[in-house]
Structure formats: structure tokens, C-alpha cells
Amino acid sequence: MRVLLVPPTFKYATNYPEFLSLSDFPSGFAYIAAALKQAGHEVFGCNPNNIVGYVDAPTMLKAVLTKRIQEVTPELIGLGGLATDFKFLKDAIGIIRGIDPKILIVLGGQIVTNDAEDIFQLLKPDYAICGEGERPIVELATLLRNEVKPWPHIWETDSGDILPIDKIPFPDYEPFGIKSLMDDFSMATRLLYRYSRPDPRPFGIVTARGCPYSCTFCIDHHRGYRARSVENVMAEIKESYEKYHFNILIILDELFAVNKEQMREFCENILIGKEKYGWDFDWMFQTHANARLDLEALQLAKKAGCMSFSYGLESASPIVLESMQKKLKVEQVVEAIKLAEEANIGFSANLIFGDVAESADTIAESLAFWFEYCKRAFVFLSQVAPYPGSALFEACRQKGMFRDKKEYYEKIDQVIPNMTTIRDGTFGGLLQLIQFLEKSWLFTKTTPIIKCEKSQEDGVLLTYQGGNYYNLTAKCPYCGQEIVYKERLLETRNFWLGTGCTHCNRKIRVEG
């Protein structure tokens, strides 16, 4: 069967064109492509990201999707995404129906998994798949190829549909233009993913699925945690490195390092790969407070090329942490930050404000923690949002905040509601303060640019964003070593940029 897979456009409704790097590409589509190909189906991709020259995103999507459908004449089109991709999905389905109503549409992703009935009624695809999609999408495509009309229209993935994690084929990014994503748009990746290399080529790898915890703001706790074997992960790293020569590896697993033996085995195998195959990349991981990191483990990770890890923090107020059902104590975070500094590994996390238990006092608690412990760490400040599938969304719905689901999806992320007991005006002022602190890097140690050399490199990003790339040399104010960082600048006077030291991995601010 001929299947066309169409991932969502990055920031479709708010910021066209916002360029996308592979580091943020939805890996679920690559897994679906691999499963369909393994089952003998023809798979095509249409990646409407990074495409410029149109007045707006809907106009671009209509032109690009129409052209691709005419080229490949698909029998089935796969769409999917998060709740925030609703506008994109609605427009894409409307475009497809306008081109050829006989083309079947299957919808998946978290937007379906967390709100299947309402989303099916609002978007009206032919089929929808909840949960992990590799086995159901293959079964659906095979039935359709054999001219069997599947029933029901909404497929609920149960334990029998979930493949053993080491049996899932490695993701296939080829249908989505991975070469361009890596060659032309790696500088579009977020700061945290690219500061360790002047010429970053970040690549993400999913080393586990699911999560056993039930944080109230999270939408991804419906499945048990399953980690891939280190042997299986290494096989994918070897295959992907030989294809794409990435130099930054992003490990996507919220509980990485919880299993200390697996962490040790991973690091030892990375060291073997670097010696045996010439692997040359830095890497970073995510983890949970229950990992109980120790200095020996972090030192081994540093030796194996680990530059940074991110930690599930979210708040530094015990009251808010309890409300969020976060299973951690602030003291654990303080210990992790100190261990990271001792091992010269970067520490990153988020403080998200606005939980139902938030008050002016709890905001002050979190900001006091941030001022005391996070001047050298990459701890970002933002507002928590309620999305379908989370306990936070249900709490808001019960309070009557989201009576009209269609209206909610149409306006999603335009205005995040005040879920606290703080008066709107006061809360708005506190959010403005938080946004200023986040954007200004005001309390980050600053170092001057020693050398600023224009790079001869050209590229797609410069064509549409303007400016030039410069190689900036500075001296770390902490460890004293020189760092070289590449950045796009419109002018080379009176600028500053936030980055990290490539040696000690502390957060710094460089000025020109």
C-alpha cells in the first residue's frame, strides 16, 4: 500500500517560518515509516517544515501537500502530533479532503491518545490510533491493501499491540529529508543542544518508552516504562553515526541513569565505540530524582563524552511539588547540581510556574532557589500549561474552564489560563518578572569576546534570517579555558549571547 506520512509543521499557527532541526523532529513518524517499510508497504514523506516563500503557513501547507499528493498518489495518509498541533491537523485534513475525498486518513500521536473521542469528532479522520502505533498502523495498512474495511475507526492500543522494545525497527528518517535537516538546519536547534560544538549536528535517540510516574502536568504516563537494552541502543548509534556523522547525541529517556548498572554499561560501550569506530560526539541525557546520581557515575559519563544532563525539577516549593505529584525533595536537586559541577557536567532543568497550588510565596520559594543554586546551571523559567491527558487539564475542566473543547483547541497556547489562587493582575505581573529573568540572563557571569572571525559558511538559514556566521572566541570565567562558539549575528558590536563552556559546561554570557 502507498502511504504518505505528514509530520506537523513546527509552530504552525504562531511563527511561520520557524525553522526546525532534526533535534526536534517528531521521532514517532520515523518509527512508523520503519514499521510500514518492514511490512512491505511503500512509504513516502512530506515534511512541510523549513519551507519559505509563502505568505503564511496555511498557504504553504496547501501548496506543498497538494504537490506531494499529486506526485505519490497515496492510498493512505498518516497525520499526528500533540494537542498544540490541532490547527495544523485540521487544515491538513481539510486540504486532503479537498484534493481527493477518497484518500483515507489515519491520525495518531498524543493528541489522539489523550483525547480520542473528541478529537475524532472534531477532526473527522477515517481512522485514529491511540498509543504506540507500529503494530496497529501495519495491521491497518495491510487490511486496507487487502480491501478489508477495518472496524472500529478508533484503535485502542493494548498490551497485545505493543512490540517488545528491542524488536521495534530503528526509526527511518529518510522519507522526511533528514540530510537537509542535519546539513542545513542544525544551527536552528535549541541552545542547549548545540553549545558544545562550533558546528553542531545534533541527533536524537529514543532509548526507552513510557514512564511510571503521574506528574499532574504530564500527558505521557499512560504506559509502563520499558528501556531498550544497551546492545540494541549501541547498534542504532553505530548505524546512525555511519549514516549521518552527528556530533551531539541527545538521549530521549526521562529515566535514563535510574538503573546504575545500565548507565555504567552504556558509558563503557560508548568508550569502546569511540576507540573502535572513531565515534566523535558529545552526548546528553535526561533523568529523574530517583536516579540518585553519584560522583563516580558522572565522572565515567564525563569520560565517555557526556556534556550535560537534564533533571525533572519543575518547582522548588515543597507545596507545589506535592501538588504536582513530583516524587522529589529540593535537597536532592541541590545535591545533583553540586555533583554535576564537581564532574564538570552541565545541569539543566525547568521551573514551571502556575500550578493550582501556586501562590506568591511558592513563586518566591522557587525564584530564591533559582537565585542561589542556578546561576551556573541551565535552569529555564516558564509557565505550566494544562493539556488534555493531564490531571491538571481535568482539574481545570472540572472548574468549568474548558466547557467548549473545540474552542479550547482553536485557541490552545494563545493564552494559558490562570490556574492559581493569585489575582489575575498580580499573577500577570509575576509572569512578566519571570519572563524578564528568563530572557535577560541577568545573573549569569559574563565574559568578553576575545576574537570574532567571520565564517565563510553560507546556507539556507542565512539567506532568510540575514546576518553572517561568526566564530567567537572567549575565555570561560570559571575554568579559564578558551571556548569557540559559532553564532549568527546581524552585527558584531554591542551584542550578547547565552551559552555554556565547552570544558566545564557551566552557563555563561559572552559579550561583544
XYZ file of C-alpha atoms in Angstrom:
512
model
C 0.000 0.000 0.000
C 1.169 3.527 -0.760
C 1.336 5.503 2.491
C 2.198 9.202 2.817
C 3.307 10.392 6.264
C 2.992 14.108 7.063
C 4.553 15.364 10.323
C 3.274 18.632 11.819
C 4.822 21.964 10.928
C 6.867 23.489 13.741
C 4.907 26.345 15.359
C 2.381 26.215 12.521
C -0.151 28.651 13.917
C 2.163 31.165 15.572
C 5.521 31.678 13.910
C 5.828 30.794 10.238
C 8.516 30.220 9.125
C 10.158 28.889 12.304
C 12.993 26.607 11.273
C 13.188 23.049 12.543
C 16.263 20.942 13.254
C 16.275 17.169 13.455
C 16.705 17.560 17.223
C 13.010 18.474 17.498
C 11.638 16.356 14.662
C 8.801 14.066 15.904
C 10.599 10.711 16.014
C 7.290 8.808 16.117
C 6.883 9.376 12.366
C 10.285 7.819 11.695
C 9.292 4.754 13.739
C 6.014 4.439 11.820
C 7.872 4.731 8.498
C 10.269 1.960 9.500
C 7.473 -0.378 10.626
C 5.495 0.128 7.417
C 8.554 -0.416 5.230
C 9.466 -3.585 7.107
C 5.953 -4.894 6.391
C 6.368 -4.278 2.659
C 4.377 -1.065 2.235
C 5.553 1.864 0.112
C 6.278 4.818 2.371
C 6.628 8.445 1.318
C 7.128 11.558 3.385
C 6.008 15.162 3.127
C 7.834 17.324 5.645
C 6.340 20.842 5.449
C 8.959 22.308 7.781
C 11.635 24.859 6.816
C 9.767 25.858 3.657
C 9.731 29.592 2.978
C 8.375 31.904 0.307
C 4.664 31.836 1.166
C 2.529 34.489 2.813
C 1.634 32.223 5.714
C 1.719 28.631 6.929
C -1.736 27.558 5.633
C -0.886 28.759 2.116
C 2.434 26.910 2.255
C 0.826 23.715 3.538
C -1.813 23.688 0.810
C 0.774 24.143 -1.951
C 3.274 21.617 -0.593
C 0.748 18.955 0.367
C -1.150 19.249 -2.926
C 2.057 18.829 -4.922
C 3.196 15.828 -2.885
C -0.158 14.052 -3.138
C -0.123 14.514 -6.912
C 3.412 13.097 -7.056
C 2.926 9.928 -4.994
C -0.864 9.272 -5.282
C -1.157 7.799 -1.780
C -3.935 5.463 -0.716
C -3.466 6.259 2.975
C -2.145 9.429 4.645
C -0.822 9.372 8.199
C -1.046 12.507 10.347
C -0.472 13.107 14.032
C 1.005 15.314 16.702
C 0.419 16.979 20.040
C -2.592 18.929 21.247
C -0.822 22.096 20.116
C -0.816 20.758 16.537
C -4.624 20.892 16.302
C -4.719 23.796 13.831
C -2.192 22.108 11.556
C -4.089 18.811 11.623
C -7.431 20.492 10.970
C -6.050 22.365 7.963
C -4.175 19.338 6.603
C -7.282 17.149 6.741
C -9.321 19.863 5.025
C -6.731 20.152 2.247
C -6.622 16.388 1.709
C -10.429 16.141 1.572
C -10.480 18.954 -0.965
C -7.926 17.201 -3.197
C -9.441 13.724 -3.102
C -12.126 12.679 -0.574
C -11.375 9.014 -1.307
C -7.890 9.166 0.231
C -8.058 7.557 3.662
C -6.626 9.430 6.635
C -5.279 7.884 9.851
C -4.497 10.095 12.834
C -2.188 9.276 15.731
C 0.058 10.817 18.365
C -0.580 12.248 21.802
C -3.494 14.379 20.598
C -5.410 11.155 19.865
C -4.041 9.061 22.717
C -5.148 11.617 25.300
C -8.473 12.718 23.817
C -9.537 10.167 21.202
C -13.331 10.578 21.092
C -13.415 14.373 20.989
C -10.534 14.642 18.524
C -12.122 12.059 16.216
C -15.358 14.022 16.193
C -13.650 17.398 15.743
C -11.153 16.430 13.019
C -13.019 13.528 11.397
C -10.197 11.327 10.101
C -11.139 7.890 8.772
C -9.160 6.108 11.476
C -7.351 7.003 14.679
C -4.767 5.058 16.657
C -4.266 5.563 20.384
C -0.919 4.730 21.933
C 2.078 3.108 20.282
C 1.372 2.849 16.593
C 3.882 0.494 14.961
C 1.808 -2.667 15.062
C -1.677 -1.081 14.557
C -0.596 1.033 11.557
C 0.870 -2.022 9.848
C -2.269 -4.039 10.527
C -4.488 -1.192 9.289
C -2.479 -0.686 6.095
C -2.404 -4.425 5.412
C -6.167 -4.782 5.824
C -6.766 -1.828 3.526
C -4.361 -3.244 0.947
C -6.375 -6.452 1.023
C -9.558 -4.412 0.548
C -10.865 -5.195 4.016
C -12.610 -2.284 5.736
C -11.299 -2.238 9.326
C -13.551 -1.677 12.308
C -13.684 0.156 14.690
C -12.481 3.522 13.471
C -10.656 4.299 16.719
C -7.996 1.713 17.530
C -7.061 1.457 21.184
C -3.542 0.053 21.519
C -3.451 -2.555 24.278
C -0.592 -4.646 25.671
C -1.016 -7.153 22.859
C -0.340 -4.429 20.282
C 2.921 -3.274 21.850
C 6.027 -4.776 20.327
C 8.916 -5.882 22.581
C 11.032 -2.768 22.647
C 14.176 -4.367 21.220
C 12.110 -5.765 18.327
C 10.922 -2.363 17.114
C 12.795 -1.461 13.907
C 15.121 1.511 14.146
C 13.448 4.767 13.083
C 13.714 5.710 9.411
C 14.115 9.467 8.885
C 14.905 9.249 5.177
C 11.348 9.983 3.915
C 11.411 13.315 5.788
C 14.579 14.854 4.342
C 16.985 14.091 7.167
C 20.002 15.163 5.126
C 18.664 18.699 4.771
C 17.563 18.794 8.399
C 21.121 17.985 9.507
C 23.158 19.734 6.808
C 21.151 22.953 6.519
C 19.263 23.424 9.777
C 21.364 22.107 12.663
C 22.090 25.694 13.719
C 18.332 26.096 14.210
C 18.404 23.646 17.099
C 17.895 24.940 20.607
C 20.858 26.405 22.501
C 21.145 23.585 24.997
C 21.548 21.046 22.199
C 24.305 22.839 20.299
C 26.618 24.810 22.542
C 29.259 22.079 22.893
C 30.276 22.110 19.196
C 31.005 25.073 16.896
C 29.468 23.117 14.013
C 26.680 21.152 15.715
C 24.965 18.130 14.152
C 22.551 17.003 16.893
C 20.813 13.641 16.622
C 18.194 12.219 18.999
C 17.821 8.597 20.022
C 14.883 7.123 21.931
C 16.318 4.652 24.443
C 13.108 3.930 26.386
C 9.346 4.410 26.303
C 6.790 5.206 28.953
C 7.013 6.493 32.498
C 5.749 5.010 35.796
C 5.118 8.396 37.402
C 1.968 10.531 37.361
C 3.036 14.157 37.439
C -0.128 16.221 37.158
C 1.058 18.368 34.227
C 2.343 15.442 32.163
C 0.479 13.753 29.289
C 2.820 10.776 28.865
C 2.260 8.497 31.844
C -0.211 6.026 30.366
C 2.287 3.261 29.667
C 4.708 1.246 31.739
C 8.371 2.103 31.461
C 10.363 -0.068 29.030
C 14.060 0.506 28.440
C 15.935 -0.812 25.431
C 18.967 -2.993 26.029
C 22.333 -1.267 25.785
C 23.291 -3.663 22.985
C 20.243 -2.598 20.957
C 20.913 1.105 21.567
C 24.551 0.745 20.535
C 23.521 -0.943 17.300
C 21.344 2.068 16.415
C 24.061 4.546 17.410
C 26.587 2.727 15.176
C 24.200 2.604 12.221
C 23.106 6.238 12.607
C 26.627 7.591 13.131
C 27.849 5.888 9.971
C 24.950 7.418 8.016
C 24.786 10.930 9.422
C 28.043 11.681 11.289
C 26.300 13.515 14.117
C 28.495 15.106 16.773
C 25.922 15.631 19.537
C 23.710 12.760 20.720
C 20.518 13.584 22.620
C 19.268 10.633 24.659
C 15.485 10.713 24.914
C 14.587 8.805 28.065
C 13.199 10.589 31.095
C 14.531 7.888 33.424
C 18.000 7.356 31.964
C 20.564 6.680 34.710
C 17.957 5.389 37.184
C 19.408 1.926 36.513
C 23.033 2.482 37.587
C 24.316 -0.725 36.022
C 22.752 0.156 32.694
C 24.254 3.652 32.897
C 27.706 2.185 33.536
C 27.326 -0.304 30.679
C 26.210 2.480 28.340
C 29.245 4.651 29.155
C 31.679 1.760 28.773
C 30.212 0.869 25.380
C 30.420 4.488 24.214
C 34.116 4.492 25.141
C 34.614 1.247 23.201
C 32.797 2.708 20.191
C 34.934 5.845 20.244
C 38.106 3.774 20.222
C 36.941 1.043 17.827
C 34.838 3.019 15.340
C 36.179 6.546 15.753
C 32.951 7.952 17.182
C 33.363 11.658 17.836
C 30.350 13.077 19.620
C 29.249 14.638 22.883
C 26.042 13.416 24.499
C 23.426 14.451 26.994
C 20.689 12.622 28.885
C 17.539 13.155 30.913
C 16.883 11.656 34.309
C 14.663 11.608 37.395
C 15.403 12.378 41.032
C 15.189 8.662 41.803
C 18.378 8.138 39.788
C 20.324 9.101 42.922
C 23.345 10.123 40.859
C 26.793 9.726 42.388
C 30.129 11.288 41.521
C 31.692 8.077 40.225
C 28.876 7.558 37.699
C 29.055 11.161 36.497
C 32.834 11.060 36.164
C 32.552 7.946 33.995
C 29.872 9.694 31.907
C 32.147 12.730 31.516
C 35.000 10.476 30.376
C 32.640 8.941 27.796
C 31.775 12.384 26.409
C 28.694 13.423 28.414
C 28.349 17.199 28.376
C 25.080 17.695 30.226
C 22.020 16.104 31.788
C 18.535 17.438 32.391
C 16.633 16.858 35.593
C 12.913 16.750 36.300
C 12.681 19.723 38.679
C 9.580 21.872 37.781
C 9.337 23.675 41.147
C 11.439 24.343 44.223
C 8.431 24.725 46.514
C 7.530 21.603 48.549
C 3.867 22.644 48.413
C 3.833 22.810 44.609
C 5.941 19.650 44.235
C 3.378 17.760 46.308
C 0.524 19.217 44.260
C 2.295 18.173 41.048
C 2.854 14.681 42.480
C 6.570 15.073 41.899
C 8.422 12.418 43.845
C 11.412 14.506 44.830
C 12.779 16.731 47.527
C 14.554 20.006 46.881
C 17.613 18.680 48.718
C 18.019 16.023 46.006
C 18.201 18.710 43.345
C 20.813 20.690 45.282
C 22.908 17.531 45.587
C 22.589 16.782 41.855
C 23.675 20.330 40.918
C 26.760 20.072 43.160
C 27.697 16.652 41.772
C 27.323 17.919 38.209
C 29.660 20.834 38.920
C 32.208 18.561 40.562
C 32.165 16.293 37.486
C 32.256 19.276 35.064
C 28.965 18.199 33.508
C 26.221 20.689 32.738
C 22.976 20.632 34.702
C 19.699 21.668 33.096
C 16.107 21.750 34.283
C 12.884 23.768 34.121
C 10.986 25.720 36.727
C 7.384 25.950 35.557
C 5.080 28.367 37.349
C 1.309 28.432 37.629
C 0.248 25.137 39.222
C -3.101 25.110 41.042
C -1.230 25.206 44.357
C 0.958 28.139 43.292
C 0.933 31.284 45.403
C 3.083 34.387 45.576
C 5.020 32.666 48.375
C 5.685 29.482 46.382
C 6.822 31.541 43.385
C 9.203 33.359 45.713
C 10.488 29.997 47.014
C 11.300 28.772 43.517
C 12.930 32.039 42.485
C 15.007 32.101 45.686
C 16.239 28.604 44.830
C 16.996 29.753 41.282
C 18.998 32.751 42.517
C 21.004 30.659 44.981
C 21.748 27.484 43.042
C 21.174 28.103 39.338
C 23.456 30.952 38.309
C 25.799 28.444 36.660
C 23.176 25.876 35.638
C 20.807 25.870 32.662
C 17.561 26.165 34.612
C 14.886 27.716 32.419
C 11.780 29.570 33.612
C 8.336 29.222 32.020
C 4.622 28.796 32.701
C 2.889 25.439 33.080
C 0.032 24.725 30.650
C -2.881 22.280 31.030
C -3.119 19.817 28.115
C -5.662 17.016 27.593
C -4.457 13.796 29.156
C -3.018 15.545 32.200
C -4.545 15.690 35.660
C -4.036 19.448 35.502
C -6.353 19.685 32.497
C -9.012 17.649 34.291
C -8.801 19.923 37.327
C -9.342 22.943 35.074
C -12.195 21.271 33.214
C -13.971 20.478 36.459
C -13.725 24.154 37.374
C -15.517 24.986 34.126
C -12.523 26.496 32.341
C -12.840 24.439 29.150
C -16.538 23.955 28.501
C -16.151 24.058 24.707
C -13.441 21.605 23.580
C -13.377 22.958 20.026
C -12.831 26.496 21.258
C -10.102 25.229 23.581
C -8.182 23.564 20.756
C -8.626 26.513 18.415
C -7.077 28.866 20.990
C -4.600 26.452 22.567
C -1.419 28.167 23.780
C -2.693 31.632 22.823
C -3.480 32.370 26.446
C -2.635 29.976 29.278
C -5.306 30.297 31.983
C -4.510 31.429 35.483
C -4.964 28.213 37.477
C -3.632 29.670 40.714
C -5.479 31.457 43.504
C -3.439 34.616 42.812
C -5.377 37.564 41.409
C -5.012 37.851 37.628
C -3.275 41.227 37.728
C -0.771 40.133 40.362
C -0.103 36.840 38.609
C 0.393 38.630 35.295
C 2.975 40.900 36.902
C 4.827 37.939 38.390
C 4.872 36.249 34.986
C 6.365 39.380 33.432
C 9.130 39.283 36.042
C 9.749 35.597 35.345
C 9.887 36.228 31.587
C 12.367 39.065 32.088
C 14.635 36.903 34.234
C 14.473 34.109 31.651
C 15.313 36.324 28.668
C 17.931 38.599 30.245
C 20.408 36.091 31.752
C 20.909 38.961 34.183
C 22.633 36.963 36.922
C 24.855 34.870 34.649
C 28.598 35.526 34.786
C 29.757 37.483 31.741
C 32.976 37.193 29.724
C 34.149 39.318 26.779
C 34.741 38.115 23.227
C 38.472 37.795 22.577
C 38.207 37.150 18.860
C 35.365 37.444 16.347
C 36.062 35.899 12.949
C 33.574 35.794 10.108
C 32.915 32.285 8.865
C 32.957 31.658 5.129
C 29.983 29.338 5.557
C 26.786 30.191 3.751
C 23.449 28.435 3.956
C 19.673 28.420 3.904
C 19.290 29.970 7.354
C 21.419 32.980 6.495
C 19.533 33.534 3.247
C 16.249 34.059 5.091
C 17.367 35.243 8.525
C 20.125 37.606 7.474
C 23.490 38.249 9.056
C 26.573 36.043 8.938
C 28.042 33.226 10.973
C 30.945 34.185 13.211
C 33.378 32.053 15.167
C 33.554 33.675 18.580
C 36.450 33.008 20.950
C 36.100 33.729 24.655
C 37.642 32.600 27.931
C 35.455 30.808 30.455
C 35.146 32.888 33.647
C 35.064 29.677 35.695
C 37.698 27.267 34.374
C 39.754 29.807 32.424
C 39.873 27.771 29.212
C 39.192 29.187 25.794
C 35.956 28.281 24.043
C 34.922 28.713 20.435
C 31.254 29.155 19.651
C 29.553 29.760 16.311
C 26.642 32.168 16.156
C 24.624 34.067 13.577
C 24.975 37.803 14.106
C 23.393 40.747 12.345
C 26.209 42.980 13.615
C 29.310 42.392 15.705
C 29.023 45.267 18.174
C 27.012 45.560 21.363
C 25.642 42.016 21.385
C 25.485 39.277 23.932
C 24.595 35.635 23.764
C 23.964 32.957 26.303
C 25.956 29.766 26.007
C 27.953 27.275 28.027
C 31.622 26.486 28.481
C 32.620 23.535 26.308
C 35.040 22.348 29.013
C 33.358 22.777 32.408
C 29.818 23.093 30.958
C 28.766 25.962 33.191
C 26.309 28.569 31.957
C 27.975 31.782 30.781
C 27.107 35.016 28.982
C 29.510 36.302 26.312
C 29.526 39.921 25.151
C 30.884 41.616 22.038
